[in-house]
mmCIF file of C-alpha atoms and ligand atoms in Angstrom:
data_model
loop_
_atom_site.group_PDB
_atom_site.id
_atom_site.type_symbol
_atom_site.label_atom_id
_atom_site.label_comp_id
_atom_site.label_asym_id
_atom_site.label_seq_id
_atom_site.Cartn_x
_atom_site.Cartn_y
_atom_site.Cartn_z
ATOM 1 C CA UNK A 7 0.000 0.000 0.000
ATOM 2 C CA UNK A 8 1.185 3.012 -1.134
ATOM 3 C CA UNK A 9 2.373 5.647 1.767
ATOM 4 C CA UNK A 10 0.683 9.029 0.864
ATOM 5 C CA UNK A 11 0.263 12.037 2.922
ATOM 6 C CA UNK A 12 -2.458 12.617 5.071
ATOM 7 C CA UNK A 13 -5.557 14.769 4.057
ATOM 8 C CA UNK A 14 -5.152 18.334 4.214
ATOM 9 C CA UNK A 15 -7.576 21.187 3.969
ATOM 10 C CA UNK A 16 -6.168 24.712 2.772
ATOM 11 C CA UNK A 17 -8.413 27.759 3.038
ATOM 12 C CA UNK A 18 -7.999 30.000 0.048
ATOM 13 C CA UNK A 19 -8.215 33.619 1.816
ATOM 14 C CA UNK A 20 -8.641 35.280 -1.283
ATOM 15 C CA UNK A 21 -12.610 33.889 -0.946
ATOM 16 C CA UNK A 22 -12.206 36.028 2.567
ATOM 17 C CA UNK A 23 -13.200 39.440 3.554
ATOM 18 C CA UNK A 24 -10.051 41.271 3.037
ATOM 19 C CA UNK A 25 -11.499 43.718 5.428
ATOM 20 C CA UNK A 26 -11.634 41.669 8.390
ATOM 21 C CA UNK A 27 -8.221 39.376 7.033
ATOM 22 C CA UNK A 28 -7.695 38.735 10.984
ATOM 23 C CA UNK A 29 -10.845 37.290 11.793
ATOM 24 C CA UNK A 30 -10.999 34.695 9.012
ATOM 25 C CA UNK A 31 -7.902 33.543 9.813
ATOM 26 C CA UNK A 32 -8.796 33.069 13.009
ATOM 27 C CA UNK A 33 -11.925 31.453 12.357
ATOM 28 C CA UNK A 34 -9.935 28.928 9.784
ATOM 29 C CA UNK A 35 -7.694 27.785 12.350
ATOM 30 C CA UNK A 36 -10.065 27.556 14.797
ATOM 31 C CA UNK A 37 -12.302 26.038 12.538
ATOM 32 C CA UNK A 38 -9.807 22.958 11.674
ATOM 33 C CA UNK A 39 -8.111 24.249 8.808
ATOM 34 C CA UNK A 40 -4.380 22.248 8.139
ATOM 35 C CA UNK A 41 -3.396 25.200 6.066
ATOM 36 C CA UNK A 42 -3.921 28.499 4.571
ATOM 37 C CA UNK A 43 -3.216 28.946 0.813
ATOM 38 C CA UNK A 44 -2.379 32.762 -0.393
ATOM 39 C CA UNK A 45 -3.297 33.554 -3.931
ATOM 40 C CA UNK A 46 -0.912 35.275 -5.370
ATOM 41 C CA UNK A 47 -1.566 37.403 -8.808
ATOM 42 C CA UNK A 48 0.389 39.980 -10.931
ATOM 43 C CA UNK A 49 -2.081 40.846 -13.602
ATOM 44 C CA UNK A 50 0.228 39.633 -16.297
ATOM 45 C CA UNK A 51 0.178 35.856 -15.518
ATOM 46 C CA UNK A 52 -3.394 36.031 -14.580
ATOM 47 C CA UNK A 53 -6.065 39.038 -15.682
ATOM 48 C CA UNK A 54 -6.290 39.961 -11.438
ATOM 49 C CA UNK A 55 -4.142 41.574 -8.908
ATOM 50 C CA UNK A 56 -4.104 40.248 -5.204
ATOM 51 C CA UNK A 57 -1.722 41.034 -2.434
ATOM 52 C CA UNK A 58 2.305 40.550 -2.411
ATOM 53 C CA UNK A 59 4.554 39.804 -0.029
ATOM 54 C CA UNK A 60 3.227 42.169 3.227
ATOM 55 C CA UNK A 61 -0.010 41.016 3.379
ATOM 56 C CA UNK A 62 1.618 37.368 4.017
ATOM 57 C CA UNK A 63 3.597 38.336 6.499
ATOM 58 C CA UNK A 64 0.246 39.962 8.270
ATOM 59 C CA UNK A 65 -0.933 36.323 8.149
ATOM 60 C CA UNK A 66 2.305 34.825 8.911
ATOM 61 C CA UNK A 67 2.310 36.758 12.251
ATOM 62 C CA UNK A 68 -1.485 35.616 13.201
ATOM 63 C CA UNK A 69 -1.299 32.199 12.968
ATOM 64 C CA UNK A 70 0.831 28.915 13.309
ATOM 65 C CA UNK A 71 -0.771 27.391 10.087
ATOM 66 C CA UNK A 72 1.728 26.539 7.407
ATOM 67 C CA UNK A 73 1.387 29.177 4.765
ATOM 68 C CA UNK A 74 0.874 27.955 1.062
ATOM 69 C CA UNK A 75 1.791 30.814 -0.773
ATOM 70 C CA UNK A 76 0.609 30.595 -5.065
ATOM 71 C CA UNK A 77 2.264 32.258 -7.172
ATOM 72 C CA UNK A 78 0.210 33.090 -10.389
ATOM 73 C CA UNK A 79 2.889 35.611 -11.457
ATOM 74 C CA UNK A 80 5.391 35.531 -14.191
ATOM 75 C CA UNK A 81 8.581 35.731 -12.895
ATOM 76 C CA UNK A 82 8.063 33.858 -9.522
ATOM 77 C CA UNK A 83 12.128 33.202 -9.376
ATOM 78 C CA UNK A 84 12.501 36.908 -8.716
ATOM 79 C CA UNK A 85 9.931 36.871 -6.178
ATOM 80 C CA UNK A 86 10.459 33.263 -4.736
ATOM 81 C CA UNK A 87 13.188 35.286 -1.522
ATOM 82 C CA UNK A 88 10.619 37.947 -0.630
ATOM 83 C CA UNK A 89 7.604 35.546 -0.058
ATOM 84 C CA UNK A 90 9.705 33.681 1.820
ATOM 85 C CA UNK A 91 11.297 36.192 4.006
ATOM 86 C CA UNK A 92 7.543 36.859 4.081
ATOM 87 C CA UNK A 93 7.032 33.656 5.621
ATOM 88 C CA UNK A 94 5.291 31.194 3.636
ATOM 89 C CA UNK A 95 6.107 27.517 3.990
ATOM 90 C CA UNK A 96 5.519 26.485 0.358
ATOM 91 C CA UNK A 97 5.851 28.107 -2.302
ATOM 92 C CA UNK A 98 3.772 27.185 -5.691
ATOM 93 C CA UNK A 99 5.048 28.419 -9.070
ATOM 94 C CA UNK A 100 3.163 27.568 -12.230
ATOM 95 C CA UNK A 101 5.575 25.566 -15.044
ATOM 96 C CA UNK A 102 3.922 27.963 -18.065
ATOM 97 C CA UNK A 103 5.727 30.730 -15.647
ATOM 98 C CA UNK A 104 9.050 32.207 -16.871
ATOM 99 C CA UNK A 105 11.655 29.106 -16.026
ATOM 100 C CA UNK A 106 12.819 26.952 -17.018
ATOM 101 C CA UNK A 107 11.382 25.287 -14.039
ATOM 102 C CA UNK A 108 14.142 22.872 -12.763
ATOM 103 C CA UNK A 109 15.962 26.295 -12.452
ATOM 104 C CA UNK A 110 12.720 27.711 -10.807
ATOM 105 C CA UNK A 111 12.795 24.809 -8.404
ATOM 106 C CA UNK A 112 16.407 25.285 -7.412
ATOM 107 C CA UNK A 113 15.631 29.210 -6.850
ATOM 108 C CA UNK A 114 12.392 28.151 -4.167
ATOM 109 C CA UNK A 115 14.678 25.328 -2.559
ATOM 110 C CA UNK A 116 17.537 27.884 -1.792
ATOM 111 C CA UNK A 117 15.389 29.771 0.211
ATOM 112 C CA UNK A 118 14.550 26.962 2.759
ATOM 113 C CA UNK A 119 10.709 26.788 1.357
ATOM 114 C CA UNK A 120 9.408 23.782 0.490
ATOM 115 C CA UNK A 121 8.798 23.460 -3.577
ATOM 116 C CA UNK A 122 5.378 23.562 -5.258
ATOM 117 C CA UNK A 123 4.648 23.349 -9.202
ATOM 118 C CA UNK A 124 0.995 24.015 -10.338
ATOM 119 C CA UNK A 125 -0.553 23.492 -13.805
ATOM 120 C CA UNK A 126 -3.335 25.405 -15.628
ATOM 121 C CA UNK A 127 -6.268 23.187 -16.463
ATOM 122 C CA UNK A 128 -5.002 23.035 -19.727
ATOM 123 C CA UNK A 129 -1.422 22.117 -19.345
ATOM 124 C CA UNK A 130 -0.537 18.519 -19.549
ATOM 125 C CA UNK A 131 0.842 16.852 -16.903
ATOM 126 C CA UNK A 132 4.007 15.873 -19.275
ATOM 127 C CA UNK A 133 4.714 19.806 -18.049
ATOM 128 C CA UNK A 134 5.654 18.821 -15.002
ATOM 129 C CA UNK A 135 6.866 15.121 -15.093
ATOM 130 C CA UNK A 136 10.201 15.787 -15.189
ATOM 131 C CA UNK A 137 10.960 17.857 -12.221
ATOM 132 C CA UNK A 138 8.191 15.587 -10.572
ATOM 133 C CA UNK A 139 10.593 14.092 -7.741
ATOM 134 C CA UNK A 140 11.884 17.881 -6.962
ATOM 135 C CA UNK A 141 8.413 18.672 -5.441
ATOM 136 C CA UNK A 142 7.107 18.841 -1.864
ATOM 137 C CA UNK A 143 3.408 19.110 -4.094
ATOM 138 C CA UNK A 144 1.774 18.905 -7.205
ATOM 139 C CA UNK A 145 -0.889 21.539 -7.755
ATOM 140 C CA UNK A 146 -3.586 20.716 -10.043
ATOM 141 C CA UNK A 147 -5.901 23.673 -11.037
ATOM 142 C CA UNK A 148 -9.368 22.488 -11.410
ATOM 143 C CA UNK A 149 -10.366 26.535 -12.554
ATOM 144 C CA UNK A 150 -8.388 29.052 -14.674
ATOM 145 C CA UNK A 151 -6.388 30.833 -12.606
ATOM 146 C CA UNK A 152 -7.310 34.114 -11.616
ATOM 147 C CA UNK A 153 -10.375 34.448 -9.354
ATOM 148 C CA UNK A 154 -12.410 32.384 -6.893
ATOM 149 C CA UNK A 155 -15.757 31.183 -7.239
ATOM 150 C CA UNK A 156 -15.715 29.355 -10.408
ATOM 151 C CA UNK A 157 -16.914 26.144 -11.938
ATOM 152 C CA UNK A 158 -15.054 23.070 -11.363
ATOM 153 C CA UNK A 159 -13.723 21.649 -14.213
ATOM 154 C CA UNK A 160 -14.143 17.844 -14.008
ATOM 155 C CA UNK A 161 -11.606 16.875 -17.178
ATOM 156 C CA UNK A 162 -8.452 17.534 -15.276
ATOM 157 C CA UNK A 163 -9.220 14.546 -12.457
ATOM 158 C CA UNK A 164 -7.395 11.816 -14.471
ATOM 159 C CA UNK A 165 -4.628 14.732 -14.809
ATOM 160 C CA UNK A 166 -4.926 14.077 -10.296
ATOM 161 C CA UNK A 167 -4.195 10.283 -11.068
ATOM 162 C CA UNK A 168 -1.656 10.762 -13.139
ATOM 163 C CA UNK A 169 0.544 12.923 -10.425
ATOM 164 C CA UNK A 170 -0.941 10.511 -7.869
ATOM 165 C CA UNK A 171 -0.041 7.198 -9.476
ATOM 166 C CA UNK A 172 3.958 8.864 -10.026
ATOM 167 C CA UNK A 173 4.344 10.172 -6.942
ATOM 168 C CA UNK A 174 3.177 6.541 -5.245
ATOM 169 C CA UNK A 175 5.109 4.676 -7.893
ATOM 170 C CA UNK A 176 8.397 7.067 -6.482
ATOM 171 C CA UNK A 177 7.724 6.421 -2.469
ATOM 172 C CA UNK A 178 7.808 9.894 -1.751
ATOM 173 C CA UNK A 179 4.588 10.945 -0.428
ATOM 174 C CA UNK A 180 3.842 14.393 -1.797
ATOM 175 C CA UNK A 181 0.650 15.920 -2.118
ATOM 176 C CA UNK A 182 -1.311 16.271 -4.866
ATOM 177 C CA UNK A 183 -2.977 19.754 -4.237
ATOM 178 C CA UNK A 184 -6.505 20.108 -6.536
ATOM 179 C CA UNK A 185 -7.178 24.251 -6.565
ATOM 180 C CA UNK A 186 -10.580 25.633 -7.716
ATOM 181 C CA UNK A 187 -14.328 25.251 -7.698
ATOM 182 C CA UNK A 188 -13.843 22.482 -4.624
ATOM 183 C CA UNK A 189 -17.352 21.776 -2.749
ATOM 184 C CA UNK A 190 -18.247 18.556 -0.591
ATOM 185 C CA UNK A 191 -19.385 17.089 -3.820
ATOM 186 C CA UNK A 192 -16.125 17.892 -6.024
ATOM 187 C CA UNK A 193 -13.952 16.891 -3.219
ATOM 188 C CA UNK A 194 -15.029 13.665 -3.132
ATOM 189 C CA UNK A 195 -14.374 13.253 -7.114
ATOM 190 C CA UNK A 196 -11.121 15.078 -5.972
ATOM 191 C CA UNK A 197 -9.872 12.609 -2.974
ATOM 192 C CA UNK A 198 -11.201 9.728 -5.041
ATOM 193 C CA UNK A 199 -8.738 10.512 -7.820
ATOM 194 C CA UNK A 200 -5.940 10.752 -5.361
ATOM 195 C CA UNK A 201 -5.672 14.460 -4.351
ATOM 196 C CA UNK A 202 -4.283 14.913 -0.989
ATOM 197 C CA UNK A 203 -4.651 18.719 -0.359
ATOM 198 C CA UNK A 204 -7.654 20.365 -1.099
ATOM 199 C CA UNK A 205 -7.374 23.927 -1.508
ATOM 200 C CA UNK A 206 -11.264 25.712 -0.588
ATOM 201 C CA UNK A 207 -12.317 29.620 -1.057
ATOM 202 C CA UNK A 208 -15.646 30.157 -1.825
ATOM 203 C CA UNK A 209 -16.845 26.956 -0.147
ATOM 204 C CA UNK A 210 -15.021 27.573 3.582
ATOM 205 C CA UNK A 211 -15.312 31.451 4.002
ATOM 206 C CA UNK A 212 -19.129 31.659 2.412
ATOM 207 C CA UNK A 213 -22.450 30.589 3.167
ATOM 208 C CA UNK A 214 -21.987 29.374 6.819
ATOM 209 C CA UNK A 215 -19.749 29.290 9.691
ATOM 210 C CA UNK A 216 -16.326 28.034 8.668
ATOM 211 C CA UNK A 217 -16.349 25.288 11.052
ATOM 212 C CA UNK A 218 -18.924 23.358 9.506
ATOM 213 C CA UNK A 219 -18.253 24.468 6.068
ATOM 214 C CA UNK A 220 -14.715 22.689 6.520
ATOM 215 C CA UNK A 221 -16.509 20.005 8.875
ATOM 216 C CA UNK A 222 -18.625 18.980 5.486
ATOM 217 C CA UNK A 223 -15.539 18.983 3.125
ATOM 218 C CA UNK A 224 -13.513 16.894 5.690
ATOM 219 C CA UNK A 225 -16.049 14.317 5.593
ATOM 220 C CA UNK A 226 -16.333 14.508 1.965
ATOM 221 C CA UNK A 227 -12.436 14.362 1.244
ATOM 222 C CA UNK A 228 -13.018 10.984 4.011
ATOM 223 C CA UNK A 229 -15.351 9.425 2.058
ATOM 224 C CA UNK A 230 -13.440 10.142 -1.399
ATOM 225 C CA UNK A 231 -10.432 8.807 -0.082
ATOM 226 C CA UNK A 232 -12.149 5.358 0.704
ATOM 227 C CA UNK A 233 -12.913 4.877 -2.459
ATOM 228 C CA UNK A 234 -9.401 6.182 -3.740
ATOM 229 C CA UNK A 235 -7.898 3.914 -6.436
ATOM 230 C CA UNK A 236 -4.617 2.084 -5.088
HETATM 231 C C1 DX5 B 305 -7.860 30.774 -8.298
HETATM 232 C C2 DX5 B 305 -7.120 30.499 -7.032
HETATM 233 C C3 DX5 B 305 -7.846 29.658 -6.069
HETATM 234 C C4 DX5 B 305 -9.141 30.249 -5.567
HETATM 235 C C5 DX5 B 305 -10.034 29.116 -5.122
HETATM 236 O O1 DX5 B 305 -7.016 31.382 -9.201
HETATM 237 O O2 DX5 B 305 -5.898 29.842 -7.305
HETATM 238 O O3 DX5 B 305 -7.017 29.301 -4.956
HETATM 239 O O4 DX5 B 305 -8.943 31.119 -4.490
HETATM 240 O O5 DX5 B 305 -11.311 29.611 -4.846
HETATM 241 P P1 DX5 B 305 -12.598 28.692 -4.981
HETATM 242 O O6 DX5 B 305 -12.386 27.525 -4.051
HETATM 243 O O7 DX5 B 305 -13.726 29.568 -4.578
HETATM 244 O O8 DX5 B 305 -12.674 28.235 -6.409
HETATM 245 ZN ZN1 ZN B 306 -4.783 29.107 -5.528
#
């Protein structure tokens, strides 16, 4: 049986109410969260501007999480010191980002962060394969990047099983992060296809209290994991 890591939940902040940053994180953590992920945007990688590296290092100094910082930016080498000076624990750069990325990989892992590579929904996971046993985490995009609250897009699960069956075939037991348009329902399909990290905006800061909102994607990423193929 393969060893893979445990099942993680990552509130996406950017789904938070920027003007009360202090209380949601709070209310994450407090509400069971393994993670926070910080959605990082430059308007040239992505059509939408976020936050840089001071608005982590707010975060960074409110909670204990680990801090999974994305970078949807275009040069993330440049940025890779700053975010984490910042403080975040991982750092995610997308392979269609200025690289190459074994070089991009080298830049993250001199910093002392651990090393995330994410894919567009688009991008094939040959993209990524060869820096594949470089990486602390895999991060498939079930949305275009660029803004919370969309659709999940259901053709990139076997793109999951692919990273999932490598990573299991190579003992190391990364995650496999799925990012976008994840609900109780799509988490299951999620966890089922062997995604260990499950990244939620919309569907942990809205429509409820966060501690049952991540209480009902726990139990979905559970069940999906059951029924996980092995
Ligand atoms: C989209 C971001 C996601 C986003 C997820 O570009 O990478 O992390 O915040 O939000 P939901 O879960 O609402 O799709
Ligand atoms: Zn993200």
């Amino acid at each position: 049986m393969p060893n893979r890591p445990r099942l993680r939940l990552a509130p996406s902040l950017l789904s938070a109410d920027f003007g009360a940053l202090a209380r949601a994180v709070r209310a994450a953590e407090d509400g069971g969260a393994d993670a926070l992920h910080l959605d990082v945007m430059d308007g040239h990688f992505v059509p939408n501007l976020s936050f840089g590296p001071a608005l982590v290092a707010a975060v960074r100094a409110r909670t204990r999480l680990p801090l999974d910082v994305h970078l949807m930016i275009e040069d993330p080498g440049r940025y890779a010191e700053a975010f984490r000076r910042a403080g975040g624990d991982t750092l995610v750069f997308h392979v269609e980002a200025k690289g190459p990325p074994a070089e991009v990989v080298r830049t993250i892992r001199r910093t002392g962060a651990a090393v995330g590579a994410a894919l567009r929904p688009d991008t094939p996971w040959e993209a990524v394969e060869p820096i594949a046993d470089e990486l602390d985490q895999i991060l498939v995009m079930s949305v275009h990047p660029g803004f919370s609250g969309q659709a999940f897009l259901p053709e990139v699960l076997p793109k999951v099983a692919q990273a999932r069956a490598r990573l299991d075939r190579s003992g190391h037991p990364e995650d496999v992060s799925i990012d976008g348009g994840i609900t109780p329902a799509t988490a299951v399909a999620a966890a089922k296809a062997g995604a260990t990290f499950f990244v939620c905006g919309n569907s942990a800061f809205t429509g409820g209290p966060v501690a049952a909102n991540l209480a009902r994607l726990r139990a979905a990423v559970e069940e999906g994991a059951r029924g996980a193929v092995r």
